[in-house]
Amino acid sequence: DSAFSQTRLQLQDVETGEMILLDVTAGEQGPSEPVRIVYDGEVSTVSQATDLMKPASSSGKTSAGQSRAPGQDDGTQARRQPVRYSAPLPVLLTRYAAQSLYAPLRTLEAVPGVHPVSHHLPGRITTLYPSAPLTVTPLAAWGAGGRTVVALKLTSTVSRKVVLDPRALQGNFVTATFQHRWLGPAGTPEDTTTLYLVTEGRPDRAFIAEPARRNATAVHKTGGSVRREVSRAD
């Protein structure tokens, strides 16, 4: 509740993932009222949303000049059209995942309906690329339109170059995209890359289940007989 000089705020639309930058300032005088960001027109694509977005007046007036209570819907949300994507959804999801991990947030391209999801995958995956000397670790996942993109870290474990081949991946995937097409020897800056997999629905159902691992073997002697107990990981 005090005055401050011009400050830049970075907001993100939770529905589309779109980044919004606002320059705000406050003075000593004047009422404290909420500010809404509305789209002036019907929004059906991401590119239109960028062109049509503008800050709403804090005076509590709609574009028609009618008064409304702060936070009240002025009817623009009801005019939203069904979601239409500017490119194939797997392409948009893959690009969104790569930008989320490696690009500045202000350059993140919005995807309608995108949201973070839990991938429900183990910390290390051995069934995805069994023919290559790699360690595979899931990083994050995002979903939109009934599909999910999973980002996984691939790290070489051998002292030679490893060429990556999407045909060697084991599982049921819509698309597979490597950040780089090869890995350098282990211990070099080039020994790690990222793989983006797009799946239908929950990502864990697209992967081959990890084999049960034998944790321990215990031998007990009871009355001259030997009883062997084997515990397995779930």
Short mmCIF file of C-alpha atoms in Angstrom, two decimals:
data_model
loop_
_atom_site.label_atom_id
_atom_site.label_comp_id
_atom_site.label_asym_id
_atom_site.label_seq_id
_atom_site.Cartn_x
_atom_site.Cartn_y
_atom_site.Cartn_z
CA ASP A 1 0.00 0.00 0.00
CA SER A 2 2.76 2.45 -0.85
CA ALA A 3 4.01 4.25 -3.94
CA PHE A 4 6.67 2.64 -6.14
CA SER A 5 8.39 3.45 -9.40
CA GLN A 6 7.80 1.62 -12.65
CA THR A 7 8.30 -2.10 -12.19
CA ARG A 8 7.99 -4.91 -14.72
CA LEU A 9 5.83 -7.88 -13.78
CA GLN A 10 6.00 -11.23 -15.56
CA LEU A 11 2.74 -13.19 -15.57
CA GLN A 12 1.79 -16.50 -17.15
CA ASP A 13 -1.66 -17.52 -18.38
CA VAL A 14 -2.34 -20.85 -16.67
CA GLU A 15 -4.67 -21.91 -19.50
CA THR A 16 -2.41 -21.25 -22.49
CA GLY A 17 1.04 -20.87 -20.94
CA GLU A 18 1.36 -17.46 -22.60
CA MET A 19 3.79 -15.05 -20.96
CA ILE A 20 2.48 -11.53 -20.23
CA LEU A 21 4.77 -8.61 -19.37
CA LEU A 22 3.30 -5.59 -17.55
CA ASP A 23 4.97 -2.32 -16.59
CA VAL A 24 3.19 -1.02 -13.48
CA THR A 25 3.61 1.93 -11.15
CA ALA A 26 1.76 3.29 -8.11
CA GLY A 27 1.32 6.77 -6.68
CA GLU A 28 0.49 8.11 -3.25
CA GLN A 29 -3.07 9.10 -4.23
CA GLY A 30 -5.89 7.16 -5.84
CA PRO A 31 -8.09 4.17 -5.00
CA SER A 32 -6.80 0.60 -4.95
CA GLU A 33 -8.68 -1.36 -7.59
CA PRO A 34 -7.99 -4.70 -9.28
CA VAL A 35 -6.74 -4.73 -12.87
CA ARG A 36 -7.94 -7.34 -15.34
CA ILE A 37 -6.34 -8.38 -18.61
CA VAL A 38 -8.99 -9.13 -21.22
CA TYR A 39 -8.94 -10.04 -24.89
CA ASP A 40 -10.79 -7.50 -27.03
CA GLY A 41 -12.51 -9.87 -29.46
CA GLU A 42 -12.92 -13.55 -30.13
CA VAL A 43 -9.76 -15.55 -29.52
CA SER A 44 -9.32 -18.84 -31.34
CA THR A 45 -5.58 -19.07 -32.01
CA VAL A 46 -2.42 -18.17 -30.13
CA SER A 47 -1.37 -15.55 -32.69
CA GLN A 48 -4.72 -13.79 -32.36
CA ALA A 49 -4.39 -13.76 -28.60
CA THR A 50 -1.10 -11.89 -28.85
CA ASP A 51 -2.60 -9.25 -31.14
CA LEU A 52 -5.85 -8.78 -29.25
CA MET A 53 -4.63 -8.72 -25.66
CA LYS A 54 -4.80 -5.37 -23.90
CA PRO A 55 -5.02 -4.27 -20.25
CA ALA A 56 -8.49 -3.50 -19.00
CA SER A 57 -9.22 -0.13 -17.48
CA SER A 58 -9.13 -0.02 -13.72
CA SER A 59 -12.15 2.27 -13.71
CA GLY A 60 -14.58 -0.63 -13.69
CA LYS A 61 -15.95 0.12 -17.18
CA THR A 62 -16.42 -2.33 -20.03
CA SER A 63 -15.77 -1.54 -23.68
CA ALA A 64 -19.45 -0.61 -24.00
CA GLY A 65 -19.13 1.88 -21.14
CA GLN A 66 -21.27 -0.13 -18.75
CA SER A 67 -20.29 -0.39 -15.11
CA ARG A 68 -19.43 -3.78 -13.66
CA ALA A 69 -18.09 -5.00 -10.36
CA PRO A 70 -14.33 -5.70 -10.11
CA GLY A 71 -13.62 -9.29 -11.15
CA GLN A 72 -17.01 -9.73 -12.84
CA ASP A 73 -17.03 -11.44 -16.25
CA ASP A 74 -18.00 -8.94 -18.93
CA GLY A 75 -19.00 -11.65 -21.39
CA THR A 76 -15.77 -11.89 -23.36
CA GLN A 77 -14.98 -15.32 -21.93
CA ALA A 78 -18.27 -16.72 -23.23
CA ARG A 79 -17.30 -15.79 -26.80
CA ARG A 80 -14.16 -17.93 -26.85
CA GLN A 81 -14.09 -20.32 -29.76
CA PRO A 82 -13.07 -24.00 -29.67
CA VAL A 83 -9.31 -24.41 -29.43
CA ARG A 84 -7.52 -24.47 -32.76
CA TYR A 85 -3.79 -25.10 -32.93
CA SER A 86 -1.47 -23.24 -35.29
CA ALA A 87 0.55 -26.44 -35.93
CA PRO A 88 0.25 -30.18 -35.20
CA LEU A 89 -0.10 -30.63 -31.44
CA PRO A 90 2.97 -32.93 -31.08
CA VAL A 91 5.08 -30.21 -32.71
CA LEU A 92 3.72 -27.53 -30.38
CA LEU A 93 4.19 -29.69 -27.28
CA THR A 94 7.76 -30.61 -28.20
CA ARG A 95 8.65 -27.00 -28.85
CA TYR A 96 6.97 -25.90 -25.62
CA ALA A 97 8.91 -28.47 -23.59
CA ALA A 98 12.24 -27.45 -25.14
CA GLN A 99 11.55 -23.77 -24.56
CA SER A 100 10.41 -24.41 -20.98
CA LEU A 101 13.71 -26.13 -20.18
CA TYR A 102 16.21 -24.03 -22.09
CA ALA A 103 14.73 -20.73 -23.33
CA PRO A 104 14.00 -17.51 -21.39
CA LEU A 105 10.43 -17.49 -20.09
CA ARG A 106 9.61 -14.32 -22.01
CA THR A 107 10.14 -16.22 -25.29
CA LEU A 108 7.92 -19.15 -24.34
CA GLU A 109 5.38 -19.74 -27.12
CA ALA A 110 1.87 -20.25 -25.76
CA VAL A 111 -0.04 -23.49 -26.38
CA PRO A 112 -3.79 -23.46 -25.61
CA GLY A 113 -4.60 -25.64 -22.61
CA VAL A 114 -1.02 -26.67 -21.84
CA HIS A 115 -0.28 -27.51 -18.20
CA PRO A 116 2.37 -29.40 -16.21
CA VAL A 117 1.53 -33.04 -15.44
CA SER A 118 3.03 -35.79 -13.32
CA HIS A 119 4.76 -38.38 -15.51
CA HIS A 120 4.54 -41.22 -12.92
CA LEU A 121 7.83 -42.66 -14.22
CA PRO A 122 10.68 -44.21 -12.21
CA GLY A 123 13.75 -42.14 -11.50
CA ARG A 124 15.76 -44.21 -13.96
CA ILE A 125 14.37 -45.94 -17.06
CA THR A 126 16.17 -48.97 -18.51
CA THR A 127 13.55 -50.25 -20.97
CA LEU A 128 13.35 -47.22 -23.27
CA TYR A 129 16.69 -47.56 -25.11
CA PRO A 130 18.17 -50.91 -24.06
CA SER A 131 20.45 -51.21 -27.09
CA ALA A 132 22.51 -48.11 -26.23
CA PRO A 133 24.88 -47.50 -23.28
CA LEU A 134 22.82 -44.71 -21.75
CA THR A 135 21.21 -43.66 -18.52
CA VAL A 136 17.70 -42.27 -18.99
CA THR A 137 16.20 -39.92 -16.40
CA PRO A 138 12.77 -38.21 -16.69
CA LEU A 139 12.84 -34.44 -16.22
CA ALA A 140 9.30 -33.04 -16.61
CA ALA A 141 6.05 -33.45 -18.52
CA TRP A 142 3.31 -31.22 -19.93
CA GLY A 143 -0.10 -32.05 -21.33
CA ALA A 144 -2.66 -30.51 -23.71
CA GLY A 145 -5.48 -31.81 -25.89
CA GLY A 146 -5.29 -35.35 -24.53
CA ARG A 147 -1.57 -35.73 -25.31
CA THR A 148 1.52 -35.45 -23.15
CA VAL A 149 5.13 -34.57 -23.86
CA VAL A 150 7.82 -36.00 -21.57
CA ALA A 151 11.34 -34.59 -21.44
CA LEU A 152 14.05 -37.12 -20.54
CA LYS A 153 17.77 -36.66 -19.95
CA LEU A 154 20.04 -39.08 -21.84
CA THR A 155 23.63 -39.49 -20.64
CA SER A 156 26.32 -41.63 -22.26
CA THR A 157 28.18 -44.15 -20.09
CA VAL A 158 30.94 -45.14 -22.56
CA SER A 159 34.13 -43.50 -23.83
CA ARG A 160 33.03 -43.27 -27.46
CA LYS A 161 30.55 -41.39 -29.60
CA VAL A 162 26.96 -42.70 -29.49
CA VAL A 163 24.66 -42.02 -32.46
CA LEU A 164 21.01 -41.81 -31.39
CA ASP A 165 18.35 -43.59 -33.45
CA PRO A 166 14.62 -43.06 -32.69
CA ARG A 167 13.84 -46.45 -34.28
CA ALA A 168 15.60 -48.15 -31.36
CA LEU A 169 13.23 -46.69 -28.76
CA GLN A 170 10.99 -49.23 -27.04
CA GLY A 171 7.43 -48.12 -26.23
CA ASN A 172 4.28 -46.66 -27.75
CA PHE A 173 4.98 -43.04 -28.69
CA VAL A 174 3.39 -40.56 -31.08
CA THR A 175 6.64 -38.72 -31.81
CA ALA A 176 10.25 -38.78 -30.58
CA THR A 177 12.66 -35.85 -30.90
CA PHE A 178 16.29 -35.72 -29.77
CA GLN A 179 17.79 -32.36 -28.84
CA HIS A 180 21.00 -33.63 -30.47
CA ARG A 181 21.50 -36.60 -32.79
CA TRP A 182 24.58 -37.97 -31.05
CA LEU A 183 26.36 -38.05 -27.69
CA GLY A 184 30.04 -37.55 -26.99
CA PRO A 185 32.18 -39.78 -24.76
CA ALA A 186 31.23 -39.95 -21.09
CA GLY A 187 32.74 -37.13 -19.07
CA THR A 188 32.74 -34.61 -21.93
CA PRO A 189 30.36 -31.63 -22.28
CA GLU A 190 28.64 -33.45 -25.15
CA ASP A 191 27.78 -36.61 -23.21
CA THR A 192 24.22 -35.48 -22.34
CA THR A 193 21.16 -34.46 -24.34
CA THR A 194 17.38 -34.33 -23.98
CA LEU A 195 14.74 -36.54 -25.57
CA TYR A 196 11.14 -35.37 -26.04
CA LEU A 197 8.47 -38.06 -26.30
CA VAL A 198 4.82 -37.29 -27.10
CA THR A 199 2.29 -39.87 -25.90
CA GLU A 200 -1.45 -40.41 -25.92
CA GLY A 201 -2.85 -39.84 -22.43
CA ARG A 202 -0.76 -40.75 -19.40
CA PRO A 203 2.93 -41.03 -20.30
CA ASP A 204 3.73 -43.95 -17.98
CA ARG A 205 1.38 -46.20 -19.97
CA ALA A 206 3.44 -45.66 -23.12
CA PHE A 207 6.63 -47.05 -21.57
CA ILE A 208 7.54 -50.69 -21.10
CA ALA A 209 7.38 -51.54 -17.41
CA GLU A 210 10.67 -51.86 -15.59
CA PRO A 211 11.60 -55.47 -14.73
CA ALA A 212 11.29 -56.60 -11.12
CA ARG A 213 14.64 -56.37 -9.37
CA ARG A 214 15.95 -58.85 -6.83
CA ASN A 215 16.76 -56.86 -3.73
CA ALA A 216 18.07 -59.54 -1.42
CA THR A 217 18.26 -63.26 -0.87
CA ALA A 218 18.01 -64.48 2.71
CA VAL A 219 18.76 -68.03 3.81
CA HIS A 220 17.26 -69.32 7.05
CA LYS A 221 17.92 -72.68 8.65
CA THR A 222 14.97 -74.15 10.53
CA GLY A 223 15.12 -77.63 12.02
CA GLY A 224 17.80 -78.85 9.65
CA SER A 225 16.00 -77.52 6.53
CA VAL A 226 16.94 -74.50 4.52
CA ARG A 227 14.35 -71.89 3.64
CA ARG A 228 15.21 -69.30 1.00
CA GLU A 229 13.34 -65.99 0.87
CA VAL A 230 13.58 -63.65 -2.09
CA SER A 231 12.15 -60.17 -1.95
CA ARG A 232 11.35 -58.29 -5.11
CA ALA A 233 10.73 -54.62 -5.73
CA ASP A 234 7.23 -53.64 -6.71
#
